[in-house]
Structures are given as C-alpha cells and as structure tokens.
PDB file of N, CA and C in Angstrom:
ATOM      1  N   UNK A   1       6.325  68.058 -71.663  1.00 95.00           N
ATOM      2  CA  UNK A   1       7.170  66.813 -72.136  1.00 95.00           C
ATOM      3  C   UNK A   1       6.064  65.716 -72.670  1.00 95.00           C
ATOM      4  N   UNK A   2       6.338  65.301 -73.583  1.00 97.00           N
ATOM      5  CA  UNK A   2       5.535  64.129 -74.195  1.00 97.00           C
ATOM      6  C   UNK A   2       6.200  62.859 -74.054  1.00 97.00           C
ATOM      7  N   UNK A   3       5.797  61.572 -74.552  1.00 96.00           N
ATOM      8  CA  UNK A   3       6.486  60.423 -74.325  1.00 96.00           C
ATOM      9  C   UNK A   3       7.732  60.396 -75.085  1.00 96.00           C
ATOM     10  N   UNK A   4       7.976  60.618 -76.286  1.00 96.00           N
ATOM     11  CA  UNK A   4       9.243  60.566 -76.839  1.00 96.00           C
ATOM     12  C   UNK A   4      10.169  61.458 -76.323  1.00 96.00           C
ATOM     13  N   UNK A   5       9.842  62.704 -75.654  1.00 97.00           N
ATOM     14  CA  UNK A   5      10.780  63.422 -74.876  1.00 97.00           C
ATOM     15  C   UNK A   5      11.160  62.660 -73.607  1.00 97.00           C
ATOM     16  N   UNK A   6      10.313  61.913 -73.016  1.00 97.00           N
ATOM     17  CA  UNK A   6      10.509  61.351 -71.787  1.00 97.00           C
ATOM     18  C   UNK A   6      11.490  59.994 -72.114  1.00 97.00           C
ATOM     19  N   UNK A   7      11.342  59.607 -73.129  1.00 97.00           N
ATOM     20  CA  UNK A   7      12.286  58.391 -73.737  1.00 97.00           C
ATOM     21  C   UNK A   7      13.564  58.801 -73.922  1.00 97.00           C
ATOM     22  N   UNK A   8      13.505  60.078 -74.473  1.00 97.00           N
ATOM     23  CA  UNK A   8      14.856  60.648 -74.916  1.00 97.00           C
ATOM     24  C   UNK A   8      15.723  60.880 -73.503  1.00 97.00           C
ATOM     25  N   UNK A   9      15.090  61.628 -72.438  1.00 97.00           N
ATOM     26  CA  UNK A   9      15.536  61.865 -71.229  1.00 97.00           C
ATOM     27  C   UNK A   9      16.081  60.548 -70.342  1.00 97.00           C
ATOM     28  N   UNK A  10      15.350  59.549 -70.668  1.00 97.00           N
ATOM     29  CA  UNK A  10      15.529  58.369 -69.877  1.00 97.00           C
ATOM     30  C   UNK A  10      16.629  57.743 -70.439  1.00 97.00           C
ATOM     31  N   UNK A  11      16.841  57.718 -71.807  1.00 97.00           N
ATOM     32  CA  UNK A  11      18.037  56.991 -72.375  1.00 97.00           C
ATOM     33  C   UNK A  11      19.382  57.931 -72.119  1.00 97.00           C
ATOM     34  N   UNK A  12      19.240  59.233 -72.068  1.00 97.00           N
ATOM     35  CA  UNK A  12      20.390  59.913 -71.876  1.00 97.00           C
ATOM     36  C   UNK A  12      20.919  59.910 -70.325  1.00 97.00           C
ATOM     37  N   UNK A  13      20.047  59.935 -69.430  1.00 96.00           N
ATOM     38  CA  UNK A  13      20.329  59.612 -68.041  1.00 96.00           C
ATOM     39  C   UNK A  13      20.696  58.360 -67.568  1.00 96.00           C
ATOM     40  N   UNK A  14      19.998  57.474 -68.170  1.00 96.00           N
ATOM     41  CA  UNK A  14      20.512  55.899 -67.854  1.00 96.00           C
ATOM     42  C   UNK A  14      21.475  55.396 -68.640  1.00 96.00           C
ATOM     43  N   UNK A  15      22.018  56.041 -69.559  1.00 96.00           N
ATOM     44  CA  UNK A  15      22.905  55.456 -70.538  1.00 96.00           C
ATOM     45  C   UNK A  15      22.449  54.170 -71.349  1.00 96.00           C
ATOM     46  N   UNK A  16      21.278  54.402 -71.846  1.00 96.00           N
ATOM     47  CA  UNK A  16      20.422  53.420 -72.714  1.00 96.00           C
ATOM     48  C   UNK A  16      20.382  53.691 -74.024  1.00 96.00           C
ATOM     49  N   UNK A  17      20.044  52.873 -74.900  1.00 97.00           N
ATOM     50  CA  UNK A  17      19.569  53.265 -76.155  1.00 97.00           C
ATOM     51  C   UNK A  17      17.997  53.859 -76.057  1.00 97.00           C
ATOM     52  N   UNK A  18      17.524  54.393 -77.127  1.00 97.00           N
ATOM     53  CA  UNK A  18      16.171  54.846 -77.211  1.00 97.00           C
ATOM     54  C   UNK A  18      15.173  53.654 -77.286  1.00 97.00           C
ATOM     55  N   UNK A  19      15.483  52.695 -77.807  1.00 97.00           N
ATOM     56  CA  UNK A  19      14.890  51.427 -77.880  1.00 97.00           C
ATOM     57  C   UNK A  19      14.797  50.781 -76.368  1.00 97.00           C
ATOM     58  N   UNK A  20      15.869  50.754 -75.730  1.00 97.00           N
ATOM     59  CA  UNK A  20      15.778  50.245 -74.532  1.00 97.00           C
ATOM     60  C   UNK A  20      14.923  51.012 -73.330  1.00 97.00           C
ATOM     61  N   UNK A  21      15.072  52.379 -73.585  1.00 97.00           N
ATOM     62  CA  UNK A  21      14.430  53.415 -72.603  1.00 97.00           C
ATOM     63  C   UNK A  21      12.775  53.138 -73.004  1.00 97.00           C
ATOM     64  N   UNK A  22      12.520  53.083 -74.412  1.00 97.00           N
ATOM     65  CA  UNK A  22      11.023  53.070 -74.722  1.00 97.00           C
ATOM     66  C   UNK A  22      10.515  51.737 -74.011  1.00 97.00           C
ATOM     67  N   UNK A  23      11.308  50.589 -74.271  1.00 97.00           N
ATOM     68  CA  UNK A  23      10.874  49.262 -73.709  1.00 97.00           C
ATOM     69  C   UNK A  23      10.629  49.260 -72.018  1.00 97.00           C
ATOM     70  N   UNK A  24      11.557  50.024 -71.418  1.00 97.00           N
ATOM     71  CA  UNK A  24      11.632  50.176 -70.184  1.00 97.00           C
ATOM     72  C   UNK A  24      10.377  51.130 -69.613  1.00 97.00           C
ATOM     73  N   UNK A  25      10.066  52.154 -70.349  1.00 97.00           N
ATOM     74  CA  UNK A  25       8.876  53.037 -70.187  1.00 97.00           C
ATOM     75  C   UNK A  25       7.635  52.174 -70.339  1.00 97.00           C
ATOM     76  N   UNK A  26       7.500  51.488 -71.359  1.00 97.00           N
ATOM     77  CA  UNK A  26       6.411  50.696 -71.929  1.00 97.00           C
ATOM     78  C   UNK A  26       6.055  49.458 -70.622  1.00 97.00           C
ATOM     79  N   UNK A  27       7.309  48.969 -70.176  1.00 98.00           N
ATOM     80  CA  UNK A  27       7.089  47.956 -69.114  1.00 98.00           C
ATOM     81  C   UNK A  27       6.664  48.592 -67.794  1.00 98.00           C
ATOM     82  N   UNK A  28       6.956  49.786 -67.462  1.00 96.00           N
ATOM     83  CA  UNK A  28       6.630  50.573 -66.252  1.00 96.00           C
ATOM     84  C   UNK A  28       5.214  50.786 -66.522  1.00 96.00           C
ATOM     85  N   UNK A  29       4.858  51.356 -67.553  1.00 96.00           N
ATOM     86  CA  UNK A  29       3.236  51.708 -67.799  1.00 96.00           C
ATOM     87  C   UNK A  29       2.556  50.572 -67.677  1.00 96.00           C
ATOM     88  N   UNK A  30       2.837  49.398 -68.298  1.00 97.00           N
ATOM     89  CA  UNK A  30       2.103  48.235 -68.248  1.00 97.00           C
ATOM     90  C   UNK A  30       1.883  47.574 -66.895  1.00 97.00           C
ATOM     91  N   UNK A  31       3.029  47.685 -66.082  1.00 97.00           N
ATOM     92  CA  UNK A  31       2.947  47.218 -64.820  1.00 97.00           C
ATOM     93  C   UNK A  31       2.038  47.979 -63.950  1.00 97.00           C
ATOM     94  N   UNK A  32       2.327  49.263 -64.020  1.00 96.00           N
ATOM     95  CA  UNK A  32       1.537  50.255 -63.307  1.00 96.00           C
ATOM     96  C   UNK A  32      -0.058  50.168 -63.533  1.00 96.00           C
ATOM     97  N   UNK A  33      -0.413  49.974 -64.928  1.00 95.00           N
ATOM     98  CA  UNK A  33      -1.861  49.884 -65.316  1.00 95.00           C
ATOM     99  C   UNK A  33      -2.382  48.565 -64.675  1.00 95.00           C
ATOM    100  N   UNK A  34      -1.747  47.323 -64.813  1.00 96.00           N
ATOM    101  CA  UNK A  34      -2.139  46.147 -64.095  1.00 96.00           C
ATOM    102  C   UNK A  34      -2.204  46.347 -62.720  1.00 96.00           C
ATOM    103  N   UNK A  35      -1.218  46.652 -61.832  1.00 96.00           N
ATOM    104  CA  UNK A  35      -1.358  46.801 -60.507  1.00 96.00           C
ATOM    105  C   UNK A  35      -2.677  47.668 -60.055  1.00 96.00           C
ATOM    106  N   UNK A  36      -2.821  48.880 -60.841  1.00 96.00           N
ATOM    107  CA  UNK A  36      -4.014  49.516 -60.292  1.00 96.00           C
ATOM    108  C   UNK A  36      -5.244  49.077 -60.760  1.00 96.00           C
ATOM    109  N   UNK A  37      -5.460  48.231 -61.793  1.00 94.00           N
ATOM    110  CA  UNK A  37      -6.834  47.572 -62.144  1.00 94.00           C
ATOM    111  C   UNK A  37      -6.879  46.534 -61.177  1.00 94.00           C
ATOM    112  N   UNK A  38      -6.087  45.963 -60.525  1.00 94.00           N
ATOM    113  CA  UNK A  38      -6.174  45.057 -59.539  1.00 94.00           C
ATOM    114  C   UNK A  38      -6.538  45.727 -58.272  1.00 94.00           C
ATOM    115  N   UNK A  39      -6.590  46.924 -58.208  1.00 92.00           N
ATOM    116  CA  UNK A  39      -6.930  47.702 -57.135  1.00 92.00           C
ATOM    117  C   UNK A  39      -5.898  48.072 -55.946  1.00 92.00           C
ATOM    118  N   UNK A  40      -4.697  47.712 -56.208  1.00 95.00           N
ATOM    119  CA  UNK A  40      -3.434  47.868 -55.331  1.00 95.00           C
ATOM    120  C   UNK A  40      -3.024  49.312 -55.636  1.00 95.00           C
ATOM    121  N   UNK A  41      -2.121  49.871 -54.764  1.00 96.00           N
ATOM    122  CA  UNK A  41      -1.480  51.000 -54.943  1.00 96.00           C
ATOM    123  C   UNK A  41      -0.040  50.901 -55.008  1.00 96.00           C
ATOM    124  N   UNK A  42       0.786  51.898 -55.772  1.00 96.00           N
ATOM    125  CA  UNK A  42       1.912  51.907 -56.145  1.00 96.00           C
ATOM    126  C   UNK A  42       2.816  52.944 -55.389  1.00 96.00           C
ATOM    127  N   UNK A  43       3.736  52.657 -54.371  1.00 96.00           N
ATOM    128  CA  UNK A  43       4.401  53.609 -53.707  1.00 96.00           C
ATOM    129  C   UNK A  43       5.840  53.642 -54.192  1.00 96.00           C
ATOM    130  N   UNK A  44       6.272  54.795 -54.719  1.00 93.00           N
ATOM    131  CA  UNK A  44       7.457  55.005 -55.133  1.00 93.00           C
ATOM    132  C   UNK A  44       8.179  56.020 -54.061  1.00 93.00           C
ATOM    133  N   UNK A  45       8.918  55.377 -53.191  1.00 92.00           N
ATOM    134  CA  UNK A  45       9.646  56.459 -52.088  1.00 92.00           C
ATOM    135  C   UNK A  45      10.335  57.517 -52.687  1.00 92.00           C
ATOM    136  N   UNK A  46      10.038  58.674 -52.229  1.00 90.00           N
ATOM    137  CA  UNK A  46      10.491  59.898 -52.772  1.00 90.00           C
ATOM    138  C   UNK A  46       9.970  60.489 -54.021  1.00 90.00           C
ATOM    139  N   UNK A  47       9.169  59.774 -54.822  1.00 92.00           N
ATOM    140  CA  UNK A  47       8.491  60.072 -55.971  1.00 92.00           C
ATOM    141  C   UNK A  47       7.094  60.399 -55.732  1.00 92.00           C
ATOM    142  N   UNK A  48       6.392  59.367 -55.312  1.00 94.00           N
ATOM    143  CA  UNK A  48       5.094  59.548 -54.888  1.00 94.00           C
ATOM    144  C   UNK A  48       4.239  58.279 -54.962  1.00 94.00           C
ATOM    145  N   UNK A  49       2.837  58.397 -54.896  1.00 96.00           N
ATOM    146  CA  UNK A  49       2.050  57.164 -54.869  1.00 96.00           C
ATOM    147  C   UNK A  49       0.881  57.249 -55.880  1.00 96.00           C
ATOM    148  N   UNK A  50       0.407  56.207 -56.427  1.00 96.00           N
ATOM    149  CA  UNK A  50      -0.409  56.023 -57.369  1.00 96.00           C
ATOM    150  C   UNK A  50      -1.527  55.164 -56.875  1.00 96.00           C
ATOM    151  N   UNK A  51      -2.706  55.664 -56.842  1.00 96.00           N
ATOM    152  CA  UNK A  51      -3.962  54.571 -56.331  1.00 96.00           C
ATOM    153  C   UNK A  51      -4.929  55.085 -56.961  1.00 96.00           C
ATOM    154  N   UNK A  52      -6.085  53.947 -56.867  1.00 96.00           N
ATOM    155  CA  UNK A  52      -7.553  54.206 -57.400  1.00 96.00           C
ATOM    156  C   UNK A  52      -8.325  54.558 -56.537  1.00 96.00           C
ATOM    157  N   UNK A  53      -9.146  55.701 -56.522  1.00 96.00           N
ATOM    158  CA  UNK A  53     -10.216  56.223 -55.721  1.00 96.00           C
ATOM    159  C   UNK A  53     -11.497  56.294 -56.397  1.00 96.00           C
ATOM    160  N   UNK A  54     -12.375  56.076 -55.484  1.00 95.00           N
ATOM    161  CA  UNK A  54     -13.929  56.154 -56.011  1.00 95.00           C
ATOM    162  C   UNK A  54     -14.398  57.574 -55.861  1.00 95.00           C
ATOM    163  N   UNK A  55     -14.806  58.085 -57.048  1.00 95.00           N
ATOM    164  CA  UNK A  55     -15.326  59.596 -57.123  1.00 95.00           C
ATOM    165  C   UNK A  55     -16.713  59.476 -56.749  1.00 95.00           C
ATOM    166  N   UNK A  56     -17.410  60.092 -55.762  1.00 96.00           N
ATOM    167  CA  UNK A  56     -18.790  59.834 -55.661  1.00 96.00           C
ATOM    168  C   UNK A  56     -19.743  60.476 -56.713  1.00 96.00           C
ATOM    169  N   UNK A  57     -20.860  60.082 -57.059  1.00 96.00           N
ATOM    170  CA  UNK A  57     -21.834  60.630 -57.812  1.00 96.00           C
ATOM    171  C   UNK A  57     -22.048  61.951 -57.390  1.00 96.00           C
ATOM    172  N   UNK A  58     -22.349  62.897 -58.340  1.00 95.00           N
ATOM    173  CA  UNK A  58     -22.686  64.300 -57.836  1.00 95.00           C
ATOM    174  C   UNK A  58     -23.386  64.976 -59.015  1.00 95.00           C
ATOM    175  N   UNK A  59     -23.993  66.122 -58.556  1.00 95.00           N
ATOM    176  CA  UNK A  59     -24.873  66.812 -59.638  1.00 95.00           C
ATOM    177  C   UNK A  59     -23.925  67.918 -60.268  1.00 95.00           C
ATOM    178  N   UNK A  60     -23.955  68.106 -61.607  1.00 95.00           N
ATOM    179  CA  UNK A  60     -23.279  69.025 -62.370  1.00 95.00           C
ATOM    180  C   UNK A  60     -24.095  70.055 -62.975  1.00 95.00           C
ATOM    181  N   UNK A  61     -23.459  70.761 -63.826  1.00 93.00           N
ATOM    182  CA  UNK A  61     -24.252  71.835 -64.489  1.00 93.00           C
ATOM    183  C   UNK A  61     -23.800  71.894 -66.069  1.00 93.00           C
ATOM    184  N   UNK A  62     -24.658  71.700 -66.998  1.00 92.00           N
ATOM    185  CA  UNK A  62     -24.181  71.885 -68.291  1.00 92.00           C
ATOM    186  C   UNK A  62     -24.183  73.197 -68.679  1.00 92.00           C
ATOM    187  N   UNK A  63     -23.173  73.997 -68.942  1.00 92.00           N
ATOM    188  CA  UNK A  63     -22.774  75.380 -69.230  1.00 92.00           C
ATOM    189  C   UNK A  63     -23.464  75.590 -70.693  1.00 92.00           C
ATOM    190  N   UNK A  64     -23.699  74.610 -71.557  1.00 93.00           N
ATOM    191  CA  UNK A  64     -24.422  75.214 -72.711  1.00 93.00           C
ATOM    192  C   UNK A  64     -25.918  75.501 -72.539  1.00 93.00           C
ATOM    193  N   UNK A  65     -26.568  74.575 -71.816  1.00 93.00           N
ATOM    194  CA  UNK A  65     -28.249  74.613 -71.701  1.00 93.00           C
ATOM    195  C   UNK A  65     -28.445  75.153 -70.455  1.00 93.00           C
ATOM    196  N   UNK A  66     -27.620  75.255 -69.414  1.00 89.00           N
ATOM    197  CA  UNK A  66     -28.028  75.672 -68.195  1.00 89.00           C
ATOM    198  C   UNK A  66     -28.695  74.752 -67.249  1.00 89.00           C
ATOM    199  N   UNK A  67     -28.953  73.522 -67.752  1.00 94.00           N
ATOM    200  CA  UNK A  67     -29.526  72.333 -66.995  1.00 94.00           C
ATOM    201  C   UNK A  67     -28.687  71.653 -65.850  1.00 94.00           C
ATOM    202  N   UNK A  68     -29.239  71.289 -64.932  1.00 94.00           N
ATOM    203  CA  UNK A  68     -28.401  70.348 -63.876  1.00 94.00           C
ATOM    204  C   UNK A  68     -28.561  68.831 -64.352  1.00 94.00           C
ATOM    205  N   UNK A  69     -27.270  68.300 -64.406  1.00 94.00           N
ATOM    206  CA  UNK A  69     -27.086  66.984 -64.851  1.00 94.00           C
ATOM    207  C   UNK A  69     -26.651  65.947 -63.582  1.00 94.00           C
ATOM    208  N   UNK A  70     -26.649  64.824 -63.846  1.00 95.00           N
ATOM    209  CA  UNK A  70     -26.100  63.834 -62.798  1.00 95.00           C
ATOM    210  C   UNK A  70     -24.744  63.200 -63.375  1.00 95.00           C
ATOM    211  N   UNK A  71     -23.935  63.514 -62.565  1.00 95.00           N
ATOM    212  CA  UNK A  71     -22.582  62.879 -63.008  1.00 95.00           C
ATOM    213  C   UNK A  71     -22.257  61.619 -62.156  1.00 95.00           C
ATOM    214  N   UNK A  72     -22.098  60.333 -62.868  1.00 96.00           N
ATOM    215  CA  UNK A  72     -22.164  59.094 -62.052  1.00 96.00           C
ATOM    216  C   UNK A  72     -21.051  58.828 -61.299  1.00 96.00           C
ATOM    217  N   UNK A  73     -20.810  58.033 -60.351  1.00 97.00           N
ATOM    218  CA  UNK A  73     -19.697  57.823 -59.660  1.00 97.00           C
ATOM    219  C   UNK A  73     -18.809  56.853 -60.407  1.00 97.00           C
ATOM    220  N   UNK A  74     -17.410  57.084 -60.272  1.00 96.00           N
ATOM    221  CA  UNK A  74     -16.469  56.403 -61.251  1.00 96.00           C
ATOM    222  C   UNK A  74     -15.130  56.325 -60.305  1.00 96.00           C
ATOM    223  N   UNK A  75     -14.368  55.312 -60.926  1.00 95.00           N
ATOM    224  CA  UNK A  75     -12.866  55.161 -60.423  1.00 95.00           C
ATOM    225  C   UNK A  75     -11.944  56.074 -60.934  1.00 95.00           C
ATOM    226  N   UNK A  76     -11.179  56.684 -60.447  1.00 96.00           N
ATOM    227  CA  UNK A  76     -10.159  57.538 -61.087  1.00 96.00           C
ATOM    228  C   UNK A  76      -8.802  57.303 -60.441  1.00 96.00           C
ATOM    229  N   UNK A  77      -7.674  57.458 -61.058  1.00 96.00           N
ATOM    230  CA  UNK A  77      -6.325  57.248 -60.516  1.00 96.00           C
ATOM    231  C   UNK A  77      -6.064  58.625 -59.686  1.00 96.00           C
ATOM    232  N   UNK A  78      -5.256  58.510 -58.625  1.00 96.00           N
ATOM    233  CA  UNK A  78      -5.119  59.581 -57.955  1.00 96.00           C
ATOM    234  C   UNK A  78      -3.696  59.486 -57.649  1.00 96.00           C
ATOM    235  N   UNK A  79      -2.921  60.689 -57.941  1.00 95.00           N
ATOM    236  CA  UNK A  79      -1.312  60.630 -57.677  1.00 95.00           C
ATOM    237  C   UNK A  79      -1.019  61.611 -56.531  1.00 95.00           C
ATOM    238  N   UNK A  80      -0.318  61.214 -55.537  1.00 95.00           N
ATOM    239  CA  UNK A  80       0.026  61.977 -54.381  1.00 95.00           C
ATOM    240  C   UNK A  80       1.633  62.030 -54.480  1.00 95.00           C
ATOM    241  N   UNK A  81       2.145  63.475 -54.632  1.00 94.00           N
ATOM    242  CA  UNK A  81       3.613  63.569 -54.942  1.00 94.00           C
ATOM    243  C   UNK A  81       4.196  63.249 -53.501  1.00 94.00           C
ATOM    244  N   UNK A  82       5.639  62.782 -53.571  1.00 92.00           N
ATOM    245  CA  UNK A  82       6.230  62.273 -52.268  1.00 92.00           C
ATOM    246  C   UNK A  82       7.187  63.501 -51.957  1.00 92.00           C
ATOM    247  N   UNK A  83       7.807  63.364 -50.800  1.00 89.00           N
ATOM    248  CA  UNK A  83       8.629  64.483 -50.507  1.00 89.00           C
ATOM    249  C   UNK A  83       9.832  64.836 -51.643  1.00 89.00           C
ATOM    250  N   UNK A  84      10.381  63.902 -52.005  1.00 86.00           N
ATOM    251  CA  UNK A  84      11.472  64.204 -53.020  1.00 86.00           C
ATOM    252  C   UNK A  84      10.865  64.926 -54.279  1.00 86.00           C
ATOM    253  N   UNK A  85       9.572  64.769 -54.701  1.00 84.00           N
ATOM    254  CA  UNK A  85       9.153  65.515 -55.721  1.00 84.00           C
ATOM    255  C   UNK A  85       8.498  66.698 -55.505  1.00 84.00           C
ATOM    256  N   UNK A  86       8.211  67.011 -54.324  1.00 74.00           N
ATOM    257  CA  UNK A  86       7.327  68.192 -53.773  1.00 74.00           C
ATOM    258  C   UNK A  86       8.266  69.193 -53.558  1.00 74.00           C
ATOM    259  N   UNK A  87       9.430  69.320 -54.198  1.00 67.00           N
ATOM    260  CA  UNK A  87      10.654  70.350 -53.562  1.00 67.00           C
ATOM    261  C   UNK A  87      10.296  71.582 -54.518  1.00 67.00           C
TER     262      UNK A  87
END
C-alpha cells in the first residue's frame, strides 16, 4: 500500500473526502516527525509505539571489495507493534 492507497482507505473508512483524508494523514506525519525529532516517543494504544533509538557504531563488510568498513553510529526510528496490531 502506498500513500495514495492509504488516503483512499482512510477516506472510505472515516467518511471523509480524499482531500480531508490527505490533510489528516499529512498532519499525522508532520506531528509524528516533530515529536520524534524532539526525542519523545509516540504511543498509540492498540497500534504501537514509535521512538528514536541510537544505533551503535559497528564494523561492516563491503561486498563489492571485500574490505571491512566502519559504519558510524546514528539515530533511527524504531516501531514496536502493539497487541492490537500483532494479531
């Protein structure tokens, strides 16, 4: 499912126009992005939790050259499914 498919599904299930559903989805994505950038987590009971975690630096392997490379530490978004989604 891509973004336009999700907008169509949201519009149908919520009884909204596609424009309203797109605005709602864009607002959700913007609020999620802003919250995660601040370092806070988002918990949606029954759906799941989004949070930022620090991925440690590690050694990797370049398959093209066979050489070891150093992969730097970075922050990534982690999603943990809630009980309602994990059925």
